[in-house]
Amino acid sequence: MRKVFAILLCLCVALPARAATLVNDTETENLLHELVTPIATAANIAPNRLKIHIVNDDDFNAFVSGGEDVYVYTGLLTQIKSPAALQAVIAHELGHTVGGHMTQMADRMAAEMRRALLIQALGIGLMAASGEPSLGAGVLAGAGGVATQGMLSFSRDEERMADNLGLDIMRRAGYDPAAFVTVFEQMQNITGAAESKINPNRINHPLTAERLKNVREYIAAHPGKYTSADKKYGAKYELVRAKLIGYLDTPARVNDAYPARDTSDGAIYARAISDMRGGRFDTAAVGVRGLTTRAPKNPYFWELLGDIEFADGRYDASVAAYDNALKYLTTAPQVQTALALVLTERGGAGDVERARELCLRANLTEPSPLTYWVLARTYDGDGRANWAMAEYYSLMGNAKKARAYAKRAQKSLPHDTPEFIKSGDILNRK
């Protein structure tokens, strides 16, 4: 059973995505959507087209790809203690999108490459014309450096523009642009000593001190009445930070951040998660039950209790906890999948059928490898199990195994079934 729980954590919490690892968590994703939506709207980006990705990495970082995919690093979420400051970071990244910086960067790179090639051609010309290789060698050697310096200068200018555009976006959204000051002050605390020794012409961002000065001047020039996300989202954000710290940090670091004397919801949340990870299920359950008493309508406390009860083999209690979570969540494919997994383990009357229904509904909202893996268990030897495993391997990026299972599915399924047709789709993918 603990092996199954390990699979749940592996597939539901961390999934491979290119060279990074993505974290899937309904609570964190929902909060980020709430924070990002008004900022995106102010940037004239349709919020329903935004996709939030949480990158499991300690870096203090975030970026936007294509204007619709927002990548936020767990290091940023755990280190920034203010939802308003997080909005400022996202506003800066959307500033790059609004400014068309990705396209401009590609054009500038092409221009610098042409410039470097012309300089190299000049160096070769000097060698050929003079018959003295030394005359052109210096020109050739400097060609790459000229291109690099040109790109660094261009990148610094784009970062300055993104700061200003981000400030504009925050103001249009009605949020206090002073959140940028919070971000840069925290960055200065992290990198200030190192930046004092850096040549500002050798980096792709302006020095933090310069950015902080520019932001303060901008804010002084644009007075107004603004709201702050901290008032509305501060408590939710602290729970998300505590959750990530509980899952991603060592027990010692969790205890340092949230000592036993801290009885806040976030501290209890983080310690309970850390206890669960360490196999101290009874202690973890006591903490979370206390949270469900304090906040009985918080679905994520019930979700965690379901995880703990399942890990400890108490299937009935786990099912009850997940059911409570689903009472307060309109869209929760990850909770649906977790409940389906417990039902397949319990195997009571009607459990498998309900698990199958939950998986099918979850995949309509957000297809995931774990959901297809659990779905395959509900078919128990049926040809549809092979189709579900084909979908699982397809999402995991293993095309060879996906095709192998799709072929097995087609051998045993009637040709007019949806699963036969979907297996064919997998086989026809290039």
PDB file of C-alpha atoms in Angstrom, residues 29-43 45 47 50-52 64 67-68 70 72 83 86-87 89-91 94 169 173 175 233:
ATOM      1  CA  GLU A  29      -2.778  26.638  -8.824  1.00  0.00           C
ATOM      2  CA  ASN A  30      -6.166  28.071  -7.820  1.00  0.00           C
ATOM      3  CA  LEU A  31      -4.592  30.800  -5.703  1.00  0.00           C
ATOM      4  CA  LEU A  32      -2.144  31.736  -8.455  1.00  0.00           C
ATOM      5  CA  HIS A  33      -5.028  31.988 -10.924  1.00  0.00           C
ATOM      6  CA  GLU A  34      -6.824  34.360  -8.551  1.00  0.00           C
ATOM      7  CA  LEU A  35      -3.720  36.514  -8.200  1.00  0.00           C
ATOM      8  CA  VAL A  36      -2.730  36.505 -11.872  1.00  0.00           C
ATOM      9  CA  THR A  37      -6.161  36.984 -13.494  1.00  0.00           C
ATOM     10  CA  PRO A  38      -6.602  40.726 -12.718  1.00  0.00           C
ATOM     11  CA  ILE A  39      -2.998  41.387 -13.721  1.00  0.00           C
ATOM     12  CA  ALA A  40      -3.458  39.550 -17.026  1.00  0.00           C
ATOM     13  CA  THR A  41      -6.717  41.381 -17.689  1.00  0.00           C
ATOM     14  CA  ALA A  42      -4.947  44.710 -17.159  1.00  0.00           C
ATOM     15  CA  ALA A  43      -2.308  43.533 -19.650  1.00  0.00           C
ATOM     16  CA  ILE A  45      -4.446  39.044 -22.012  1.00  0.00           C
ATOM     17  CA  PRO A  47      -7.385  35.189 -18.385  1.00  0.00           C
ATOM     18  CA  LEU A  50      -3.604  31.604 -19.067  1.00  0.00           C
ATOM     19  CA  LYS A  51      -2.027  28.391 -17.844  1.00  0.00           C
ATOM     20  CA  ILE A  52      -0.160  28.378 -14.546  1.00  0.00           C
ATOM     21  CA  VAL A  64       6.089  33.875 -19.118  1.00  0.00           C
ATOM     22  CA  GLY A  67       1.985  35.296 -23.219  1.00  0.00           C
ATOM     23  CA  GLU A  68      -0.265  32.480 -22.037  1.00  0.00           C
ATOM     24  CA  VAL A  70       3.104  31.493 -16.682  1.00  0.00           C
ATOM     25  CA  VAL A  72       6.373  30.267 -11.225  1.00  0.00           C
ATOM     26  CA  PRO A  83       0.962  37.893  -2.533  1.00  0.00           C
ATOM     27  CA  LEU A  86       4.250  37.928  -6.232  1.00  0.00           C
ATOM     28  CA  GLN A  87       1.804  39.909  -8.384  1.00  0.00           C
ATOM     29  CA  VAL A  89       6.868  39.675 -10.298  1.00  0.00           C
ATOM     30  CA  ILE A  90       4.154  38.363 -12.614  1.00  0.00           C
ATOM     31  CA  ALA A  91       3.367  41.902 -13.810  1.00  0.00           C
ATOM     32  CA  LEU A  94       3.769  40.081 -18.481  1.00  0.00           C
ATOM     33  CA  ILE A 169      -0.037  46.924 -15.474  1.00  0.00           C
ATOM     34  CA  ALA A 173      -5.333  46.585 -12.313  1.00  0.00           C
ATOM     35  CA  TYR A 175      -3.063  47.233  -7.275  1.00  0.00           C
ATOM     36  CA  TYR A 233      -5.138  36.807  -0.171  1.00  0.00           C
TER      37      TYR A 233
END
